Tab-separated table of C-alpha atoms and ligand atoms in Angstrom:
chain	number	residue	atom	x	y	z
A	175	MET	CA	0.061	0.030	0.017
A	176	THR	CA	1.400	3.445	-0.826
A	177	PRO	CA	1.734	6.120	1.846
A	178	ASN	CA	-1.442	8.153	2.362
A	179	THR	CA	-1.453	11.790	2.939
A	180	ALA	CA	-5.246	12.514	3.154
A	181	LYS	CA	-6.236	14.565	6.043
A	182	VAL	CA	-8.589	13.345	8.773
A	183	SER	CA	-10.530	16.101	10.569
A	184	GLY	CA	-10.424	15.999	14.395
A	185	ASP	CA	-8.249	14.032	16.747
A	186	PRO	CA	-7.480	10.799	14.931
A	187	TYR	CA	-7.320	8.900	18.253
A	188	GLU	CA	-10.986	9.959	18.964
A	189	VAL	CA	-11.962	9.026	15.268
A	190	LEU	CA	-10.308	5.613	15.737
A	191	CYS	CA	-12.150	5.041	19.153
A	192	ALA	CA	-15.560	5.967	17.413
A	193	PHE	CA	-14.624	3.486	14.554
A	194	LEU	CA	-13.961	0.723	16.990
A	195	LYS	CA	-17.213	1.341	18.818
A	196	LYS	CA	-19.262	1.201	15.604
A	197	GLU	CA	-17.567	-1.892	14.381
A	198	SER	CA	-17.283	-3.990	17.638
A	199	GLY	CA	-19.001	-2.163	20.520
A	200	LEU	CA	-15.711	-1.815	22.322
A	201	ILE	CA	-15.424	1.359	24.268
A	202	ILE	CA	-11.814	2.606	24.727
A	203	ASP	CA	-11.304	5.466	27.202
A	204	ALA	CA	-8.929	8.497	26.807
A	205	GLN	CA	-6.401	6.968	29.188
A	206	LYS	CA	-5.705	4.051	26.577
A	207	ARG	CA	-4.268	6.462	24.036
A	208	TYR	CA	-0.665	5.331	24.550
A	209	LEU	CA	-1.776	1.550	24.401
A	210	VAL	CA	-3.811	1.970	21.305
A	211	GLU	CA	-1.066	3.959	19.488
A	212	SER	CA	1.538	1.301	20.402
A	213	LYS	CA	-0.708	-1.574	19.210
A	214	MET	CA	-1.284	0.218	15.950
A	215	GLN	CA	2.364	1.076	15.363
A	216	PRO	CA	3.399	-2.350	13.838
A	217	ILE	CA	0.415	-2.090	11.311
A	218	ILE	CA	1.384	1.467	10.498
A	219	ARG	CA	4.956	0.582	9.818
A	220	ARG	CA	4.242	-2.629	7.877
A	221	GLU	CA	1.748	-0.789	5.465
A	222	GLY	CA	4.037	2.256	5.208
A	223	LEU	CA	1.326	4.602	6.340
A	224	ASN	CA	1.571	8.327	7.156
A	225	GLY	CA	1.348	7.731	10.877
A	226	PHE	CA	-1.885	7.418	12.837
A	227	HIS	CA	-3.564	10.032	10.488
A	228	GLY	CA	-2.950	7.745	7.505
A	229	LEU	CA	-4.357	4.572	9.289
A	230	VAL	CA	-7.488	6.497	10.404
A	231	ASP	CA	-7.989	7.759	6.799
A	232	ILE	CA	-8.147	4.191	5.505
A	233	LEU	CA	-10.584	3.123	8.104
A	234	ILE	CA	-13.049	5.910	7.877
A	235	ASN	CA	-12.908	6.067	4.049
A	236	ASN	CA	-13.378	2.190	3.743
A	237	LYS	CA	-10.194	1.923	1.778
A	238	SER	CA	-9.298	-1.628	2.959
A	239	ALA	CA	-11.728	-4.055	4.656
A	240	PRO	CA	-9.010	-6.493	5.567
A	241	LEU	CA	-7.012	-3.721	7.302
A	242	ALA	CA	-10.104	-2.463	9.038
A	243	LYS	CA	-10.821	-6.053	10.303
A	244	GLU	CA	-7.142	-6.433	11.534
A	245	VAL	CA	-7.302	-3.163	13.393
A	246	VAL	CA	-10.526	-4.194	15.245
A	247	GLU	CA	-9.063	-7.647	15.916
A	248	THR	CA	-5.895	-6.172	17.249
A	249	MET	CA	-7.870	-4.200	19.831
A	250	THR	CA	-9.989	-7.031	21.142
A	251	ILE	CA	-8.922	-8.540	24.557
A	252	ASN	CA	-8.787	-12.324	24.250
A	253	GLU	CA	-7.939	-13.144	27.847
A	254	THR	CA	-9.513	-16.520	28.888
A	255	TYR	CA	-8.695	-19.829	30.542
A	256	PHE	CA	-10.321	-23.200	31.141
A	257	PHE	CA	-13.219	-23.292	33.704
A	258	ARG	CA	-12.659	-19.475	34.172
A	259	ASP	CA	-14.110	-18.333	37.541
A	260	LYS	CA	-15.162	-22.041	38.219
A	261	VAL	CA	-18.624	-21.096	39.790
A	262	PRO	CA	-20.440	-20.586	36.439
A	263	PHE	CA	-19.321	-24.105	35.374
A	264	ASP	CA	-20.326	-25.572	38.748
A	265	LYS	CA	-23.728	-23.938	38.313
A	266	PHE	CA	-23.878	-25.202	34.722
A	267	SER	CA	-23.355	-28.849	35.839
A	268	GLN	CA	-25.272	-28.644	39.164
A	269	VAL	CA	-28.129	-26.436	38.365
A	270	VAL	CA	-28.581	-25.641	34.598
A	271	LEU	CA	-28.027	-28.963	33.046
A	272	PRO	CA	-30.010	-31.113	35.552
A	273	LYS	CA	-33.001	-28.590	34.996
A	274	LEU	CA	-32.775	-28.847	31.206
A	275	ILE	CA	-32.582	-32.708	31.524
A	276	GLU	CA	-35.630	-32.655	33.674
A	277	THR	CA	-37.622	-30.428	31.551
A	278	ARG	CA	-36.774	-31.236	28.003
A	279	PRO	CA	-38.036	-34.447	26.194
A	280	ALA	CA	-35.183	-36.837	25.573
A	281	TYR	CA	-35.449	-36.453	21.865
A	282	LYS	CA	-34.879	-32.726	21.983
A	283	THR	CA	-31.255	-31.532	21.298
A	284	ILE	CA	-30.014	-29.212	24.075
A	285	ARG	CA	-28.284	-26.202	22.420
A	286	ILE	CA	-25.539	-24.103	24.112
A	287	TRP	CA	-24.174	-20.894	22.707
A	288	SER	CA	-20.695	-19.603	23.957
A	289	ALA	CA	-20.918	-15.926	22.656
A	290	ALA	CA	-17.411	-14.292	22.564
A	291	CYS	CA	-15.681	-17.669	23.042
A	292	SER	CA	-12.110	-16.301	22.497
A	293	SER	CA	-9.611	-19.062	21.948
A	294	GLY	CA	-12.002	-21.792	22.815
A	295	GLN	CA	-11.284	-22.540	26.524
A	296	GLU	CA	-15.019	-21.743	27.455
A	297	PRO	CA	-16.782	-24.071	24.948
A	298	TYR	CA	-14.239	-26.794	25.524
A	299	SER	CA	-14.780	-26.573	29.298
A	300	LEU	CA	-18.476	-27.053	28.608
A	301	ALA	CA	-17.718	-29.994	26.328
A	302	MET	CA	-15.703	-31.591	29.066
A	303	ILE	CA	-18.493	-31.190	31.562
A	304	LEU	CA	-20.921	-32.702	29.163
A	305	ASP	CA	-18.671	-35.625	28.708
A	306	GLN	CA	-18.476	-36.131	32.412
A	307	MET	CA	-22.240	-36.032	32.587
A	308	LYS	CA	-22.899	-38.443	29.799
A	309	ALA	CA	-24.662	-40.935	32.041
A	310	GLN	CA	-27.193	-38.235	33.253
A	311	LEU	CA	-27.761	-37.081	29.604
A	312	GLY	CA	-28.815	-40.459	28.740
A	313	GLY	CA	-28.001	-40.391	25.102
A	314	ARG	CA	-29.486	-36.991	24.463
A	315	ARG	CA	-27.854	-34.783	21.920
A	316	VAL	CA	-26.135	-31.560	22.925
A	317	GLU	CA	-24.960	-28.862	20.446
A	318	ILE	CA	-22.273	-26.223	21.441
A	319	ILE	CA	-22.137	-23.194	19.157
A	320	ALA	CA	-19.076	-20.970	19.776
A	321	THR	CA	-18.742	-17.625	18.266
A	322	ASP	CA	-16.391	-14.680	18.308
A	323	LEU	CA	-15.705	-11.514	16.358
A	324	SER	CA	-12.043	-12.295	15.689
A	325	GLU	CA	-11.165	-14.844	12.760
A	326	ALA	CA	-7.666	-15.091	14.092
A	327	ILE	CA	-8.851	-16.270	17.655
A	328	LEU	CA	-11.389	-18.591	16.137
A	329	ALA	CA	-8.563	-20.308	14.016
A	330	LYS	CA	-6.703	-20.949	17.236
A	331	ALA	CA	-9.967	-22.177	18.911
A	332	ARG	CA	-10.751	-24.557	16.043
A	333	GLU	CA	-7.263	-25.997	16.269
A	334	GLY	CA	-7.487	-26.473	19.940
A	335	LEU	CA	-3.742	-26.396	20.531
A	336	TYR	CA	-2.595	-24.822	23.849
A	337	SER	CA	0.614	-24.165	25.559
A	338	GLN	CA	1.679	-25.623	28.826
A	339	PHE	CA	0.933	-22.338	30.477
A	340	GLU	CA	-2.650	-22.341	29.003
A	341	VAL	CA	-3.517	-25.776	30.163
A	342	GLN	CA	-2.066	-25.024	33.758
A	343	ARG	CA	-4.652	-22.244	34.068
A	344	GLY	CA	-7.920	-23.663	35.495
A	345	LEU	CA	-7.758	-27.133	34.042
A	346	PRO	CA	-7.686	-30.051	36.458
A	347	THR	CA	-4.775	-32.499	35.718
A	348	PRO	CA	-7.177	-35.510	35.250
A	349	PHE	CA	-8.949	-33.518	32.546
A	350	LEU	CA	-5.687	-32.736	30.812
A	351	LEU	CA	-4.763	-36.304	30.655
A	352	ARG	CA	-8.130	-37.458	29.639
A	353	TYR	CA	-9.140	-34.890	26.899
A	354	PHE	CA	-5.776	-33.769	25.497
A	355	ASP	CA	-3.060	-35.258	23.301
A	356	GLN	CA	0.481	-34.111	23.913
A	357	LYS	CA	1.903	-32.467	20.741
A	358	GLY	CA	5.641	-31.615	21.353
A	359	ASP	CA	5.551	-29.058	24.137
A	360	LYS	CA	1.873	-28.178	23.448
A	361	TRP	CA	-1.434	-29.981	24.171
A	362	GLN	CA	-4.153	-30.499	21.805
A	363	ILE	CA	-7.898	-31.127	22.544
A	364	LYS	CA	-8.781	-34.568	21.468
A	365	GLU	CA	-10.647	-34.709	18.166
A	366	SER	CA	-13.660	-36.325	19.674
A	367	LEU	CA	-14.171	-33.175	21.907
A	368	ARG	CA	-13.215	-30.686	19.206
A	369	SER	CA	-15.736	-32.085	16.856
A	370	GLN	CA	-18.514	-31.296	19.435
A	371	VAL	CA	-17.993	-27.521	19.160
A	372	GLN	CA	-19.041	-25.583	16.073
A	373	PHE	CA	-16.977	-22.338	15.764
A	374	ARG	CA	-18.462	-19.527	13.734
A	375	ARG	CA	-17.688	-15.779	13.413
A	376	LEU	CA	-20.355	-13.643	14.796
A	377	ASN	CA	-20.227	-9.955	15.732
A	378	LEU	CA	-22.386	-9.226	18.695
A	379	LEU	CA	-23.569	-6.023	17.181
A	380	GLY	CA	-24.805	-7.979	14.031
A	381	ASP	CA	-27.903	-10.187	13.789
A	382	TYR	CA	-28.131	-13.621	15.547
A	383	ASN	CA	-30.535	-15.420	13.138
A	384	ALA	CA	-27.994	-17.983	12.228
A	385	ILE	CA	-27.809	-19.107	15.833
A	386	GLY	CA	-31.379	-20.102	16.167
A	387	ASN	CA	-33.098	-20.980	19.406
A	388	VAL	CA	-30.785	-21.966	22.297
A	389	ASP	CA	-31.230	-23.224	25.848
A	390	VAL	CA	-28.045	-21.719	27.345
A	391	ILE	CA	-25.895	-18.737	26.489
A	392	PHE	CA	-22.612	-18.129	28.097
A	393	CYS	CA	-21.791	-14.408	27.401
A	394	ARG	CA	-18.949	-13.768	29.771
A	395	ASN	CA	-16.372	-11.090	30.003
A	396	VAL	CA	-17.223	-9.261	26.815
A	397	LEU	CA	-20.036	-6.936	27.744
A	398	ILE	CA	-17.661	-5.290	30.323
A	399	TYR	CA	-16.071	-3.509	27.262
A	400	PHE	CA	-19.413	-2.169	25.883
A	401	ASP	CA	-21.364	0.939	26.947
A	402	ASN	CA	-24.828	0.667	28.511
A	403	ALA	CA	-26.555	0.978	25.036
A	404	GLY	CA	-24.344	-1.723	23.573
A	405	LYS	CA	-25.050	-4.006	26.491
A	406	ARG	CA	-28.793	-3.259	26.280
A	407	GLU	CA	-28.776	-4.080	22.611
A	408	VAL	CA	-26.899	-7.473	22.927
A	409	LEU	CA	-29.053	-8.585	25.907
A	410	ALA	CA	-32.315	-7.731	24.085
A	411	LYS	CA	-31.137	-9.716	21.007
A	412	MET	CA	-30.034	-12.580	23.151
A	413	ARG	CA	-33.406	-12.757	24.833
A	414	ARG	CA	-34.967	-13.486	21.527
A	415	ASN	CA	-32.791	-16.412	20.809
A	416	LEU	CA	-32.987	-17.861	24.366
A	417	ALA	CA	-35.833	-20.401	25.257
A	418	ASN	CA	-38.311	-18.967	27.678
A	419	ASP	CA	-37.056	-21.384	30.178
A	420	GLY	CA	-33.398	-21.067	29.192
A	421	PHE	CA	-30.340	-19.641	31.024
A	422	LEU	CA	-27.968	-16.843	30.507
A	423	MET	CA	-24.542	-16.886	32.184
A	424	LEU	CA	-22.635	-13.697	32.541
A	425	GLY	CA	-19.133	-13.000	33.775
A	426	ALA	CA	-18.115	-12.790	37.534
A	427	SER	CA	-18.089	-8.912	37.443
A	428	GLU	CA	-21.067	-8.447	35.137
A	429	SER	CA	-24.892	-7.956	35.823
A	430	VAL	CA	-27.916	-6.722	34.046
A	431	LEU	CA	-28.641	-4.196	36.843
A	432	GLY	CA	-29.390	-0.785	35.319
A	433	THR	CA	-28.879	-2.108	31.788
A	434	SER	CA	-31.610	-4.635	30.879
A	435	THR	CA	-34.921	-5.719	32.194
A	436	GLU	CA	-34.839	-8.680	29.955
A	437	PHE	CA	-33.237	-11.071	32.469
A	438	VAL	CA	-33.311	-11.580	36.235
A	439	ALA	CA	-30.637	-13.177	38.354
A	440	ASP	CA	-31.643	-16.321	40.240
A	441	PRO	CA	-31.661	-15.366	43.961
A	442	MET	CA	-30.008	-18.600	44.949
A	443	HIS	CA	-27.427	-18.754	42.108
A	444	ARG	CA	-26.438	-15.137	41.376
A	445	MET	CA	-24.683	-15.861	38.126
A	446	VAL	CA	-27.495	-17.860	36.612
A	447	LEU	CA	-29.952	-15.591	34.833
A	448	SER	CA	-33.437	-16.330	33.370
A	449	PRO	CA	-35.658	-14.443	31.051
A	450	ALA	CA	-37.571	-11.878	33.222
A	451	ASP	CA	-40.852	-12.623	31.353
A	452	ALA	CA	-40.469	-16.335	31.792
A	453	ASN	CA	-43.591	-16.648	34.049
A	454	LEU	CA	-46.017	-14.675	31.907
A	455	GLY	CA	-47.581	-17.799	30.313
A	456	ALA	CA	-49.189	-17.048	27.018
A	457	ALA	CA	-47.943	-13.511	26.914
A	458	ARG	CA	-44.437	-14.724	26.714
A	459	ARG	CA	-42.279	-13.397	23.911
A	460	PRO	CA	-41.840	-16.087	21.245
A	461	ALA	CA	-38.343	-17.458	20.723
A	462	VAL	CA	-36.872	-16.762	17.157
A	463	ALA	CA	-37.311	-20.310	16.010
A	464	ALA	CA	-40.986	-20.380	16.847
A	465	PRO	CA	-43.495	-20.406	13.972
A	466	ALA	CA	-44.789	-16.919	13.387
A	467	THR	CA	-48.236	-17.451	12.184
A	468	PRO	CA	-51.240	-19.860	13.056
A	469	ALA	CA	-50.783	-21.580	9.661
A	470	ALA	CA	-47.050	-22.042	10.343
A	471	LEU	CA	-47.779	-23.392	13.850
A	472	ARG	CA	-50.381	-25.932	12.340
A	473	ALA	CA	-47.841	-26.913	9.809
A	474	ALA	CA	-45.101	-27.420	12.490
A	475	ILE	CA	-47.478	-29.505	14.752
A	476	LEU	CA	-48.399	-31.651	11.602
A	477	ALA	CA	-44.719	-32.088	10.739
A	478	GLY	CA	-44.178	-33.419	14.405
B	435	SAM	C1	-12.069	-11.425	27.200
B	435	SAM	S1	-12.603	-12.415	26.047
B	435	SAM	C2	-13.740	-13.561	26.907
B	435	SAM	C3	-13.663	-14.942	26.515
B	435	SAM	C4	-14.557	-15.850	27.345
B	435	SAM	N1	-15.995	-15.640	27.152
B	435	SAM	C5	-14.251	-15.915	28.864
B	435	SAM	O1	-15.014	-15.411	29.685
B	435	SAM	O2	-13.148	-16.378	29.219
B	435	SAM	C6	-13.583	-11.343	25.066
B	435	SAM	C7	-13.887	-11.928	23.642
B	435	SAM	O3	-14.879	-11.118	23.074
B	435	SAM	C8	-14.578	-11.057	21.699
B	435	SAM	N2	-15.369	-9.843	21.237
B	435	SAM	C9	-15.147	-8.561	21.497
B	435	SAM	N3	-16.077	-7.741	20.785
B	435	SAM	C10	-16.900	-8.604	20.218
B	435	SAM	C11	-18.004	-8.439	19.338
B	435	SAM	N4	-18.628	-7.251	19.066
B	435	SAM	N5	-18.727	-9.514	18.919
B	435	SAM	C12	-18.273	-10.769	19.238
B	435	SAM	N6	-17.125	-10.966	19.909
B	435	SAM	C13	-16.453	-9.872	20.450
B	435	SAM	C14	-13.083	-10.752	21.687
B	435	SAM	O4	-12.641	-11.165	20.379
B	435	SAM	C15	-12.687	-11.790	22.737
B	435	SAM	O5	-12.162	-13.023	22.217
């Protein structure tokens, strides 16, 4: 790419922050200027751009979609580890899954969505729990859909290859020995477990139709980077995908207080949230996969 000399009006740092918010929902405050500039420097140098101004000019004038994607991905925070915070996974195995097994007919697939899955530790932790609970599941099918904004992090997630440091964070040793193969100085999730997770790119600011109706959503440690309007938008959309008697799990430091009236926390299990309108009977909001008209409903019943 040739050096770009076009002028950007206003502070290019602020323009970049507005761009990041629009593309990903991420809010970056004024104190992060140095961090943002240092993260952008390698891209600016590699592309031979006219400094920060040159980069921002390319972004706001849509001159390079791949570069815009790279800039957004560079700014995402991918911190994650196996069984992160432990409690949500305990709640999943002790409260959520038993409830779903009790309330769902055996032929019905249980669908779990790990939104903002980063390098895969969250959905693979869920897959390990499901394997441990095979007997209780009694042959019932479970699907895990794991999504993230970043293609680069999804490629790592799909490969399921982790360093010694990564498998030492949160993963019980018996699980390491049971569910991983050693590959040189790294560890790879066994194919049998990898094949249980479908990884797909999805921007939480986009639409969720491709996800369909799900029973459980893990949406942890991503909404902390959004402003209230962004959080509200995501939670409202998630409500439409979640079964009326489904469950939403947020991160340890996240809550819906002051941002959403769509969900309520279980008083006994703080991190487990349910749709707030779950007890409204016929007035409940239909989930996305529900037939929209009486004719479609009749056809669905006839189709079994
Ligand atoms: C801190 S990680 C959290 C990973 C995992 N959920 C956990 O709690 O360990 C946040 C992830 O959110 C993703 N992310 C950020 N903005 C996003 C957006 N608008 N849509 C989808 N994913 C996004 C990032 O790429 C990153 O992988």
